[in-house]
Coordinates of C-alpha atoms in Angstrom, one line a residue:
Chain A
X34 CA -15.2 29.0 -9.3
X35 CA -17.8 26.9 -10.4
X36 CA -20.9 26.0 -7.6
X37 CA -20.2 22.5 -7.8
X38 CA -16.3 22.2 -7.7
X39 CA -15.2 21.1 -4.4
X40 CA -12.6 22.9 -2.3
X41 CA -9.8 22.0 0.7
X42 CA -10.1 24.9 3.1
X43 CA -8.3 24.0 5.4
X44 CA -6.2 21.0 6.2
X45 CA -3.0 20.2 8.7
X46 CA -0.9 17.6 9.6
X47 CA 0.6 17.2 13.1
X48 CA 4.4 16.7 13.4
X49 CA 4.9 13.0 12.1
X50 CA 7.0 10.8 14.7
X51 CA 6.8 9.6 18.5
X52 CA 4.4 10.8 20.7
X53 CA 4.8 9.1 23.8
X54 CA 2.5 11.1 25.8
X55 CA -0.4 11.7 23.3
X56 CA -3.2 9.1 22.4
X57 CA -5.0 9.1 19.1
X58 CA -7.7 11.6 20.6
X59 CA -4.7 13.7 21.2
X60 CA -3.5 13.5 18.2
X61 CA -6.6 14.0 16.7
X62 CA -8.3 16.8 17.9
X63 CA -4.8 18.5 17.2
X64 CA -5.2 18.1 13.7
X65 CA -8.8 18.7 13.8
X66 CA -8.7 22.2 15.2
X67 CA -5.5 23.4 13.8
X68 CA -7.5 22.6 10.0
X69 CA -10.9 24.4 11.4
X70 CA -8.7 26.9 12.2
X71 CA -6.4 27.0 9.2
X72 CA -10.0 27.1 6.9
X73 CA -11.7 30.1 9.2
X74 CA -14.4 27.7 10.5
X75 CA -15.7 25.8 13.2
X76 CA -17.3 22.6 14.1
X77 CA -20.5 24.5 13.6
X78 CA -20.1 24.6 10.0
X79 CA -19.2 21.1 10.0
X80 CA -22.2 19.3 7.5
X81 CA -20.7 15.2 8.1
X82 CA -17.3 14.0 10.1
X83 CA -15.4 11.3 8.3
X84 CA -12.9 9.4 10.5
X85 CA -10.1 6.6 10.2
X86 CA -8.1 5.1 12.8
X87 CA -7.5 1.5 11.8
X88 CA -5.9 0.0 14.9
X89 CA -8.1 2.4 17.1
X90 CA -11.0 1.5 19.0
X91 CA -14.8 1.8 17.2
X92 CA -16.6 4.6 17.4
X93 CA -13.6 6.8 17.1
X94 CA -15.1 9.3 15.2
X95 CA -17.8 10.2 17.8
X96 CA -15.1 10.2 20.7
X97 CA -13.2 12.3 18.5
X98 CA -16.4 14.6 18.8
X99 CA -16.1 14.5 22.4
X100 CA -12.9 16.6 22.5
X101 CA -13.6 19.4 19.7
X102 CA -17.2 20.2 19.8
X103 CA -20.6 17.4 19.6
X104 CA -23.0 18.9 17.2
X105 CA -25.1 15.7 15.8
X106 CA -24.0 15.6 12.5
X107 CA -23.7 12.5 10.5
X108 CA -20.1 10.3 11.3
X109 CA -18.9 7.8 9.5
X110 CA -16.3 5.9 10.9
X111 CA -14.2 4.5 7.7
X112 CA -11.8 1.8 7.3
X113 CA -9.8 1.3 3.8
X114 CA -6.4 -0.3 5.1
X115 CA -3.4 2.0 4.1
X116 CA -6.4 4.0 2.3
X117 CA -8.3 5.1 5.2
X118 CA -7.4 8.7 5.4
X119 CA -8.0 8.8 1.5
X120 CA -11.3 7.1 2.1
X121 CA -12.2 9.5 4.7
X122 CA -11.8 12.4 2.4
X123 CA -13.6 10.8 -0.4
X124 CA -16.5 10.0 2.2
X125 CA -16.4 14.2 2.7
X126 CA -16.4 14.8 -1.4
X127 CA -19.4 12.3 -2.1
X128 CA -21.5 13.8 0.8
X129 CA -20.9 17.4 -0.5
X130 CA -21.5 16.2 -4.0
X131 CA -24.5 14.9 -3.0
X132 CA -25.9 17.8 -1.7
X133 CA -26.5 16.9 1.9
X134 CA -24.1 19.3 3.6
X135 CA -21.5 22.2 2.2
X136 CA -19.2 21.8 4.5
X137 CA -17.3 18.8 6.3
X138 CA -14.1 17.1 8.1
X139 CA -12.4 14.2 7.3
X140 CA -9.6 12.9 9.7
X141 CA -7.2 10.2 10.1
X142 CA -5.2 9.5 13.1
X143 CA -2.6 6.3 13.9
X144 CA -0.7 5.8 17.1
X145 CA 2.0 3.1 15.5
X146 CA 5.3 4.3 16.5
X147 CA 7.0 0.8 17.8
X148 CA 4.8 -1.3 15.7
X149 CA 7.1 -3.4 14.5
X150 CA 6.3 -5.4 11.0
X151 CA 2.6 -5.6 9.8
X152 CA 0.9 -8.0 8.4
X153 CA 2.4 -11.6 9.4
X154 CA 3.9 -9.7 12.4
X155 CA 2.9 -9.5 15.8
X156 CA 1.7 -12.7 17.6
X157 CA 4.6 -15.6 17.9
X158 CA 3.4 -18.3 15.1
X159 CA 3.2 -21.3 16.8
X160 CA 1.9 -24.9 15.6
X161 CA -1.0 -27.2 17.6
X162 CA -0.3 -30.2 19.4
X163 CA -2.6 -31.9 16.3
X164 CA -2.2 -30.9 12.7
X165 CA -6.5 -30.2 12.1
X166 CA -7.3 -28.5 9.0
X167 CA -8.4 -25.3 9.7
X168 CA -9.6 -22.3 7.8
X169 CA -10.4 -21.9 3.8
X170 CA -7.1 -23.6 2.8
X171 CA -7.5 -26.8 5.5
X172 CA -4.1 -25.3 7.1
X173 CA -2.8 -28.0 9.5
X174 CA -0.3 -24.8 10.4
X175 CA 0.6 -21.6 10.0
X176 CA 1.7 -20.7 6.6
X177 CA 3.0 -17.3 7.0
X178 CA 6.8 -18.4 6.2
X179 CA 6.0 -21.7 4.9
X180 CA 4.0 -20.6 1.8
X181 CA 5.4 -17.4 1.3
X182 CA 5.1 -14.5 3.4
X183 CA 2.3 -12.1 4.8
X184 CA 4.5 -9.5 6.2
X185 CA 4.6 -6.2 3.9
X186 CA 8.5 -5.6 3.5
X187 CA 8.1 -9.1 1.7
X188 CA 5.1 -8.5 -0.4
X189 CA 5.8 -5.4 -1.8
X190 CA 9.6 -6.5 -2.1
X191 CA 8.0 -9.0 -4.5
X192 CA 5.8 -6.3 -6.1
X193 CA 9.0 -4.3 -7.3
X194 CA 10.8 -7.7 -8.0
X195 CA 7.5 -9.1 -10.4
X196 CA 7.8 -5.7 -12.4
X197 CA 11.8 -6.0 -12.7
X198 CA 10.8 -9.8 -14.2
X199 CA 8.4 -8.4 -16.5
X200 CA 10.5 -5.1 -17.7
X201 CA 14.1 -5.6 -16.3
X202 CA 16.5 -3.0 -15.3
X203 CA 16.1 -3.4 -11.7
X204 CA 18.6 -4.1 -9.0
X205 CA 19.1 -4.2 -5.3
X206 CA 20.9 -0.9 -6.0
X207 CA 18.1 0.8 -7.9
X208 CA 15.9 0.2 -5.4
X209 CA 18.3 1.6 -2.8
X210 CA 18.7 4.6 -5.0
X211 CA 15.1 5.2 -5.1
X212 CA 15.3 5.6 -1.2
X213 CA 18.2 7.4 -0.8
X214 CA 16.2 9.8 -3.0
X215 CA 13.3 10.0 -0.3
X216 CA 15.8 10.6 2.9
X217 CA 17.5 13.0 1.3
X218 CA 14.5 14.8 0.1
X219 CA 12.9 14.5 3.8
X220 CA 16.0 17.0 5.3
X221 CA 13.6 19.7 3.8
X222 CA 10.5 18.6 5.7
X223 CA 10.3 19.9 9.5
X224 CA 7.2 17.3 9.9
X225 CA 9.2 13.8 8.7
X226 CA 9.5 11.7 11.4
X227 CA 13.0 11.2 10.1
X228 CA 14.8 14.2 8.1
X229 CA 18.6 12.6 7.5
X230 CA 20.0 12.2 4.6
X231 CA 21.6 8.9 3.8
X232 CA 23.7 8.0 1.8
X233 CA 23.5 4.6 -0.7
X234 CA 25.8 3.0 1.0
X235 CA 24.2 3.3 4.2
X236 CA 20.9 2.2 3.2
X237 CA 22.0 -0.2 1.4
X238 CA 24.3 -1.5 4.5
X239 CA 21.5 -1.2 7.0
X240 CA 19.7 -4.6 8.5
X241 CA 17.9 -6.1 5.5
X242 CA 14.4 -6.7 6.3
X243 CA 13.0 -8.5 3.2
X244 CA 15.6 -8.7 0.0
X245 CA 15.9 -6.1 -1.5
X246 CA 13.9 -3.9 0.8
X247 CA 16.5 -2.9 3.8
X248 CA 15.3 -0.8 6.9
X249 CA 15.2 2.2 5.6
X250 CA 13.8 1.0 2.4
X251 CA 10.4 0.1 4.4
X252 CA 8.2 3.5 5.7
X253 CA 8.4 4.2 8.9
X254 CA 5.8 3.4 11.8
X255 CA 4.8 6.4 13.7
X256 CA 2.3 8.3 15.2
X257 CA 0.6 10.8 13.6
X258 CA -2.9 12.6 12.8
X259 CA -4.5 14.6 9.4
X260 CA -7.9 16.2 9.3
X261 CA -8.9 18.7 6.0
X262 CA -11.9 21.0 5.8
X263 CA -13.6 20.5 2.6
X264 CA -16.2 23.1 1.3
X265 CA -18.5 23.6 -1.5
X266 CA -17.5 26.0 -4.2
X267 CA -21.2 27.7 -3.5
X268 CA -20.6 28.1 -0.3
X269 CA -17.1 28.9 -0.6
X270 CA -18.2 32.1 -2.4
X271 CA -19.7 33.2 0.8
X272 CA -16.5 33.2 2.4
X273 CA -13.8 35.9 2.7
X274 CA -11.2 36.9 -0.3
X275 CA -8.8 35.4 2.1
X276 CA -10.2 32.1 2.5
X277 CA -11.1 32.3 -1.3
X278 CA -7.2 32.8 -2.0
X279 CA -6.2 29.8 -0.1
X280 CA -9.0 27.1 -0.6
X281 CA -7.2 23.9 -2.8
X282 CA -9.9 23.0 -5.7
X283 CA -10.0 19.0 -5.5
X284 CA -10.0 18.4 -9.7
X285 CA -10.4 14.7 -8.9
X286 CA -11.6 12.5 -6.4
X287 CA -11.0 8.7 -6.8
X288 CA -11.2 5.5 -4.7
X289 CA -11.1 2.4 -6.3
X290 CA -10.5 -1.3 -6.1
X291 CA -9.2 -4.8 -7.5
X292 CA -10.3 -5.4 -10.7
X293 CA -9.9 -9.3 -10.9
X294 CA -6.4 -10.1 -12.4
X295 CA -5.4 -13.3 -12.5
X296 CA -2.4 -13.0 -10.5
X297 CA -4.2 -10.7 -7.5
X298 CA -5.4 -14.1 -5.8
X299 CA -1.9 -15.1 -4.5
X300 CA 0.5 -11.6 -5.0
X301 CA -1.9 -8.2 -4.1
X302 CA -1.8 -6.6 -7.2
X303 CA -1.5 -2.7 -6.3
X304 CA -0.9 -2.0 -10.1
X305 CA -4.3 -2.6 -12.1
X306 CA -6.3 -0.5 -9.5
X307 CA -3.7 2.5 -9.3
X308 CA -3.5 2.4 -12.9
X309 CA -7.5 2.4 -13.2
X310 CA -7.8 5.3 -10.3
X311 CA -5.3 7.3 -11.8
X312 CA -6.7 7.3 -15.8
X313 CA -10.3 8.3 -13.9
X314 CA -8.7 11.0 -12.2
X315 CA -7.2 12.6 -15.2
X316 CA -10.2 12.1 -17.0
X317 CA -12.0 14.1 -14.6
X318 CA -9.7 17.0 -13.9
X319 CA -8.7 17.2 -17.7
X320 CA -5.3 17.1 -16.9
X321 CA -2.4 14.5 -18.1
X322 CA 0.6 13.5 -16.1
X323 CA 2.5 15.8 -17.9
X324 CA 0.6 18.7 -16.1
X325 CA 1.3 17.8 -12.4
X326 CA 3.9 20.1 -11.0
X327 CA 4.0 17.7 -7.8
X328 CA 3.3 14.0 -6.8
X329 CA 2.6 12.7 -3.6
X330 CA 2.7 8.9 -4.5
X331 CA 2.3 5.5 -1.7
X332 CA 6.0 4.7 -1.5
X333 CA 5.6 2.1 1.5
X334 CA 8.5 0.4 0.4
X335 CA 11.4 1.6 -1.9
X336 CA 10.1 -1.1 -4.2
X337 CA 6.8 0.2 -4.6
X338 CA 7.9 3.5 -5.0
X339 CA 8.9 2.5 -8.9
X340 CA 5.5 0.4 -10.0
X341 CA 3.8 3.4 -9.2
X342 CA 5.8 5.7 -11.7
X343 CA 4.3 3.7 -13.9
X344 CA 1.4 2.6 -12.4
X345 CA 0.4 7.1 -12.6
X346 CA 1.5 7.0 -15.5
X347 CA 4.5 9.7 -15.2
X348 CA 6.3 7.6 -17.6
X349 CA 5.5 4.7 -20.7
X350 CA 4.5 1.7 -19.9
X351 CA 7.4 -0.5 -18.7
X352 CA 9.9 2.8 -18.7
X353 CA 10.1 3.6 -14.3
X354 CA 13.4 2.5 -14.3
X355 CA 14.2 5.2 -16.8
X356 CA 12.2 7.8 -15.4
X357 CA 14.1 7.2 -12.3
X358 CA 17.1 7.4 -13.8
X359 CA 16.6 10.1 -16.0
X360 CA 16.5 12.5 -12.6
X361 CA 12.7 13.6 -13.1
X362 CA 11.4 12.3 -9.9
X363 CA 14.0 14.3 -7.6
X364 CA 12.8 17.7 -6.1
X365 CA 15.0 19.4 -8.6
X366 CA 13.9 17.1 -11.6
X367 CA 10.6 17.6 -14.1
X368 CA 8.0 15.5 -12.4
X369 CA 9.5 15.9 -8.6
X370 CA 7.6 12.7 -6.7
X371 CA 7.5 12.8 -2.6
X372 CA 9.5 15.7 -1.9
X373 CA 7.7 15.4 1.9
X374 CA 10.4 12.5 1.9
X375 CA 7.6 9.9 1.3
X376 CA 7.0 7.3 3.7
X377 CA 10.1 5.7 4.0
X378 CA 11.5 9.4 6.0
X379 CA 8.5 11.4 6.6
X380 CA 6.6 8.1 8.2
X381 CA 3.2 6.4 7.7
X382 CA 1.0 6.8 10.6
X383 CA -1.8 4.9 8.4
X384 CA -5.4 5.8 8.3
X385 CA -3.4 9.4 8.4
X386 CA -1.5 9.1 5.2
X387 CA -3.8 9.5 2.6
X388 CA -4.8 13.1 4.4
X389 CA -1.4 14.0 4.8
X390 CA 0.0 13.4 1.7
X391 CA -2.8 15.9 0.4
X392 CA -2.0 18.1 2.5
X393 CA 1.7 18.3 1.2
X394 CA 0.5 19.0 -2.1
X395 CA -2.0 21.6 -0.7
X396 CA 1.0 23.6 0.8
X397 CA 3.2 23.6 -2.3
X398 CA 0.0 24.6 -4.1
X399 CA -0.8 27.7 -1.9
X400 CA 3.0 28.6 -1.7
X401 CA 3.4 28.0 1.8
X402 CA 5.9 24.7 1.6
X403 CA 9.3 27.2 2.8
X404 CA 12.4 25.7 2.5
X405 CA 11.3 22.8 0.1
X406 CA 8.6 24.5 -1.9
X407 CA 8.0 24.0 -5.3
X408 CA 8.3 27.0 -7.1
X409 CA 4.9 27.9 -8.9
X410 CA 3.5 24.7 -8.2
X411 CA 0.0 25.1 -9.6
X412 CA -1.4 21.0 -9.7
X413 CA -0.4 17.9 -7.7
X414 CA -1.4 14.5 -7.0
X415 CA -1.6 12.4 -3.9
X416 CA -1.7 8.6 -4.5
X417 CA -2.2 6.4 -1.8
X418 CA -3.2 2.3 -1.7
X419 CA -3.9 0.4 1.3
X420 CA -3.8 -3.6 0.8
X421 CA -6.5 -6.1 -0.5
X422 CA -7.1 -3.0 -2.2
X423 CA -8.2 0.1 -1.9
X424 CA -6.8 2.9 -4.2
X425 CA -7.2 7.1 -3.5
X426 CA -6.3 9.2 -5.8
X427 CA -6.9 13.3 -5.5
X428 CA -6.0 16.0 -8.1
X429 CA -5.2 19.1 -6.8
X430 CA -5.1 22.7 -7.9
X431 CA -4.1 26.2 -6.7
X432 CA -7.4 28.7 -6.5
X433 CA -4.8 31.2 -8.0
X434 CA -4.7 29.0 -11.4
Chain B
X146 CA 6.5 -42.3 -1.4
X147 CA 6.1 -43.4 2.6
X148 CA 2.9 -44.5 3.5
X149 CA 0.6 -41.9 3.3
X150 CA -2.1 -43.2 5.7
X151 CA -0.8 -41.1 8.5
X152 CA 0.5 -38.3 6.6
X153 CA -1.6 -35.1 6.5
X154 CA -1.2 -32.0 3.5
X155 CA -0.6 -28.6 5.2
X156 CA -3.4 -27.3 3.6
X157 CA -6.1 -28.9 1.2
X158 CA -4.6 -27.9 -2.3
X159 CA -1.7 -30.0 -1.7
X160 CA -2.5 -33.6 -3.2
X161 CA 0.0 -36.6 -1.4
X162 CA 0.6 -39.9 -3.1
X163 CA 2.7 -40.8 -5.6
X164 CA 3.0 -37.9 -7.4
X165 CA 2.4 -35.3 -5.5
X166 CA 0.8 -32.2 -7.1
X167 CA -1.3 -29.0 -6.6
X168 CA -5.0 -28.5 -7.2
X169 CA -7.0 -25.5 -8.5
X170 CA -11.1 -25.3 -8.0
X171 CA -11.2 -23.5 -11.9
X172 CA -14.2 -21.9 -13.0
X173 CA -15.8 -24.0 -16.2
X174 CA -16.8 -20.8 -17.8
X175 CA -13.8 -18.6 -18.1
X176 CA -10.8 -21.1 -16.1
X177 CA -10.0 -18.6 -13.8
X178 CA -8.0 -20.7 -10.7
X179 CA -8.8 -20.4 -7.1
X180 CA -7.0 -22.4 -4.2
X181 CA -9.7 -22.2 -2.0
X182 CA -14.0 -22.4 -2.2
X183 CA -15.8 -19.1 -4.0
X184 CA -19.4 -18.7 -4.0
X185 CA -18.8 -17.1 -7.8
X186 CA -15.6 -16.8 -10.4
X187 CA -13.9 -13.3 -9.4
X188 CA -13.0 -13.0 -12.9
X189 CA -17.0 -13.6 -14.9
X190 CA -19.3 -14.5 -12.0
X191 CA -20.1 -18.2 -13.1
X192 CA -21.3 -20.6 -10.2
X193 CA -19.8 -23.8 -11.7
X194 CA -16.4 -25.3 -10.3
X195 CA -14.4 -28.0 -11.3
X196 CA -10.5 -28.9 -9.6
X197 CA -7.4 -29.3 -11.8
X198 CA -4.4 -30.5 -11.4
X199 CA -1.9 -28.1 -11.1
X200 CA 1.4 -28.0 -13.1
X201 CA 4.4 -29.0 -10.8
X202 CA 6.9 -26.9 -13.2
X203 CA 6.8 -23.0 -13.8
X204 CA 9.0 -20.5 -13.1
X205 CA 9.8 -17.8 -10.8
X206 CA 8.3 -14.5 -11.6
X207 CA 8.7 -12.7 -7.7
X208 CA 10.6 -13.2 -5.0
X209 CA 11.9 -12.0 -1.9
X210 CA 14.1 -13.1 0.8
X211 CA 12.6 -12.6 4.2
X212 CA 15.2 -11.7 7.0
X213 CA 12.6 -10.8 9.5
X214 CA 9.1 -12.5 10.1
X215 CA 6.9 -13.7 12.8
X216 CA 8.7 -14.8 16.2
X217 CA 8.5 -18.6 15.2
X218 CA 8.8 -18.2 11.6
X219 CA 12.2 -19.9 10.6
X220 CA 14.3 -16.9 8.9
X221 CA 15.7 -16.2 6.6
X222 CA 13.2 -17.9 3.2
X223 CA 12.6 -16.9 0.1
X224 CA 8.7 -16.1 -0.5
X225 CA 8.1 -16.4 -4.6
X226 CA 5.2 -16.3 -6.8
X227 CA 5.3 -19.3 -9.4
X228 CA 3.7 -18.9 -12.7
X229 CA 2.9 -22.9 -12.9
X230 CA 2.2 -22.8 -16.8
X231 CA -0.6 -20.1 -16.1
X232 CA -1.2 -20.5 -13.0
X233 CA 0.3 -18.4 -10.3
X234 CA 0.8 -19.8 -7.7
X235 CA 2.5 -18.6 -4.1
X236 CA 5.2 -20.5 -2.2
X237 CA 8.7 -20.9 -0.5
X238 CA 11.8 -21.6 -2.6
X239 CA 12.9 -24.8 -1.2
X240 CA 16.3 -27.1 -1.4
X241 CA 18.8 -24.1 -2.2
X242 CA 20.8 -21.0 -0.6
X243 CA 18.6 -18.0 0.3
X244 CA 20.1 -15.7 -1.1
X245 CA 20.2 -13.5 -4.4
X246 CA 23.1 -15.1 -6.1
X247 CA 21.5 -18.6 -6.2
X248 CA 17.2 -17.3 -6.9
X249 CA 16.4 -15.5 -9.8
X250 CA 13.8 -14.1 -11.4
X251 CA 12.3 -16.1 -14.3
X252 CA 14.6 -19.2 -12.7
X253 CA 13.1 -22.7 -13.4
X254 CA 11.4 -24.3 -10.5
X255 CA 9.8 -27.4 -9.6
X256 CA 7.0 -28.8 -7.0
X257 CA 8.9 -30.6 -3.7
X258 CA 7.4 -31.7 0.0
X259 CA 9.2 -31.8 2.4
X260 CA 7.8 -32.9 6.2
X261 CA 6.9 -30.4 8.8
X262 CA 7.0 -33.1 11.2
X263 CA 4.7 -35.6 13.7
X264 CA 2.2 -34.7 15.6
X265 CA 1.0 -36.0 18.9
X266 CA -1.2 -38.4 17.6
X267 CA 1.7 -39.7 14.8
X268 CA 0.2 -38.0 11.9
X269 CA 3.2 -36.5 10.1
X270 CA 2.1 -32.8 7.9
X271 CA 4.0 -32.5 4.7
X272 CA 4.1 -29.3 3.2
X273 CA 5.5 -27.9 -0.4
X274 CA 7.4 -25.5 -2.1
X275 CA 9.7 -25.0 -5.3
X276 CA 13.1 -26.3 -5.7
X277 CA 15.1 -25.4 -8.8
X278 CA 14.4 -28.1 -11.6

């Protein structure tokens, strides 16, 4: 291993779903110490502590201290939307790169089970007793509804939808299949906050939330945490065979943003970024799409699910629907994409999710994914975006390779 | 048109009258359109701003139909991006059935107000969206 490659150590996820009667702490420190201890370490090692909780309180990170060990390193509290877990990890790789520390934690935690529909959701819309212009459009009202929508089943409904216009092939019943796809891949995965299979009629029967995205088309709100240990491959040599053996090399490490598009200022356009993060990242790792045993990619919505084939490239440009229905994105296909069930069945906890979805490819990478395992999975990627836009994009390889 | 004098746009892009029309603030160096103020074009950075008339016709290049929204947000609409001869441009599909069978993708729209109401004071809001043409 080369000094400055950069290495997972250790890294856990906590059982995606309800937790009633933990907090985000909780939730947390569970993940926290269960990575410590899955890399050999403890918070003494620990160089910097990178932490996401979007809908948390600020200063989470340095509470988070509070319950697995205060040491007065550096903590940088991150926010990136759906990207904060990713962000936090990237926060972990740049400090290591940069010499400052060998060693560090990045963590994202989310209490949303119950949330109910982000983005226009929530508060009840209701008008003034005056129409005043207010805000950088001079609404007299609330638009949310009125010029289009702000609730995510909607927007990346009309993601999938703009790239069916463009390409064709797409369907209410694609889109449906894409999911069923997901749930039934989930049945594998003891961690999914939902492991059922359905069946296409059933999702495509269920309560439609934004056409064509139904309920199960949408990912799942839940609670859930992800922390990694992240080492530097100088220091890493100082550790045992053991730890050696098991320690994830991160080929690439990407974050990146939107590129102005024309279209970006009224539809978010999760495409130009993705594409941009993902052509850095093989650049880096030397490594093509065709080399990735596994993908981990940001299916928030069924619909977003197919851009993204695209989008990393797993197939030409304009050719997801094919890919799709060529069988290579199912666990038993060429290029098998979110065999953890993907956010639509194993949930999306957010600032957790771009930690998590690392860590799936991290366990078929060491061997250790059981029932739904990979066989000789050797490099994955995890993809995640979180709106307005932040894109992560990590390369992973097996130490063994 | 019904007297404007006590009629109100939702929001500031929306020009009333007799033809009623959206407006752009379009960077003079590259034309890059914005519906509300930037301190630089996005796009190339300039500084210099000029508003355009927006074309009323285009066509629909996104949609979906929105079951579930806000509590107070009429359900269900169809949310749509526009592509107003090169301009995109977001809004509701208007004066037809929401539903699948009746919007398409790359349908032909046009620009349509409709009111939103009075106010206390009498001033009546209108608002837009897209109706097939």
């Amino acid at each position: 291993m080369a000094s400055d490659d950069i290495f997972i150590l250790g890294i856990n996820m906590t059982k995606f779903g309800k937790h009633p009667d933990k907090d985000a702490l909780d939730l947390g420190a569970e993940a926290v110490m269960a990575a410590l201890s899955d890399g050999g370490v403890t918070m003494a090692d620990m160089g910097i502590l990178a932490a996401g909780n979007l809908l948390g309180s600020p200063g989470f990170g340095q509470s988070l201290q509070k319950q697995v060990g205060q040491t007065g390193i550096p903590v940088y509290n991150v926010a990136n939307a759906c990207a904060t877990g990713a962000t936090a990890l990237r926060t972990v790789v740049m400090a290591i790169k940069a010499g400052e520390c060998d060693m560090g934690l990045a963590v994202g935690v989310e209490k949303l089970a119950g949330a109910g529909l982000l983005g226009g959701g929530g508060k009840p819309k209701s008008d003034d007793d005056t129409w005043t212009p207010n805000g950088r459009y001079g609404a007299v009202a609330s638009t949310d509804g009125r010029i289009g929508t702000q609730t995510m089943p909607g927007v990346f409904a009309q993601v999938g939808m703009e790239y069916g216009h463009k390409y064709g092939g797409t369907s209410f019943e694609l889109f449906a299949k894409i999911s069923e796809k997901n749930h039934n891949h989930s049945v594998l995965n003891p961690l999914a906050a939902y492991s059922k299979s359905m069946s296409l009629e059933q999702i495509m029967g269920d309560l439609m939330i934004a056409y064509p995205n139904t309920r199960p088309m949408c990912s799942a709100n839940c609670d859930g945490a992800a922390a990694a240990v992240l080492v530097s491959g100088e220091k890493l040599k100082s550790l045992s065979d053991e730890q050696q053996k098991r320690a994830v090399k991160i080929r690439a490490s990407v974050l990146t943003s939107d590129p102005w598009q024309d279209g970006c200022q009224i539809l978010p356009d999760v495409n130009t970024l993705t594409r941009m993060a993902a052509t850095q990242a093989y650049e880096a790792a030397s490594v093509g799409p065709e080399d990735l045993d596994l993908v981990e990619l940001h299916d928030c919505f069924a619909t977003a699910e197919l851009v993204h084939y695209d989008n990393l490239m797993l197939c030409d440009e304009g050719g997801a629907v094919d890919f799709f229905e060529s069988g290579k994105p199912f666990r038993d296909g060429e290029r098998p994409v979110n065999v953890s069930g993907g956010l639509q069945s194993k949930g999306h906890p957010i600032s957790a999710t771009g930690i998590a979805n690392v860590w799936e490819v991290c366990h078929h990478l060491r061997g250790e994914a059981g029932d739904r395992q990979i066989d000789g999975a050797r490099i994955g990627l995890a993809h995640v975006i979180g709106l307005g836009s932040a894109c992560g994009v990590h390369i992973l390889e097996s130490a063994a390779a | 048109m019904s007297d404007t004098s006590t009629q109100i746009p939702m929001v500031d892009y929306l020009v009333l009258g007799d033809d009623p029309h959206l407006q752009a603030t379009k960077c003079t160096s590259c034309g890059s359109a914005y519906f509300d103020r930037r301190n630089a074009c996005a796009s190339c950075f300039g500084t210099e701003f000029s508003t355009e008339p927006v074309a009323t016709e285009g066509i629909v290049t996104a949609f979906s139909i929105v079951s579930f929204a806000a509590p107070g947000v009429p359900t269900p609409f169809v949310a749509a991006v526009i592509d107003c001869d090169g301009t995109q441009v977001r809004g509701n599909i208007i004066n037809c059935e929401p539903d699948a069978d009746t919007v398409s993708l790359g349908m032909a729209v046009k620009l349509a107000t409709y009111s939103l109401g009075a106010d206390s004071a009498g001033t009546e809001a209108i608002g837009f969206g897209f109706e097939p043409a």
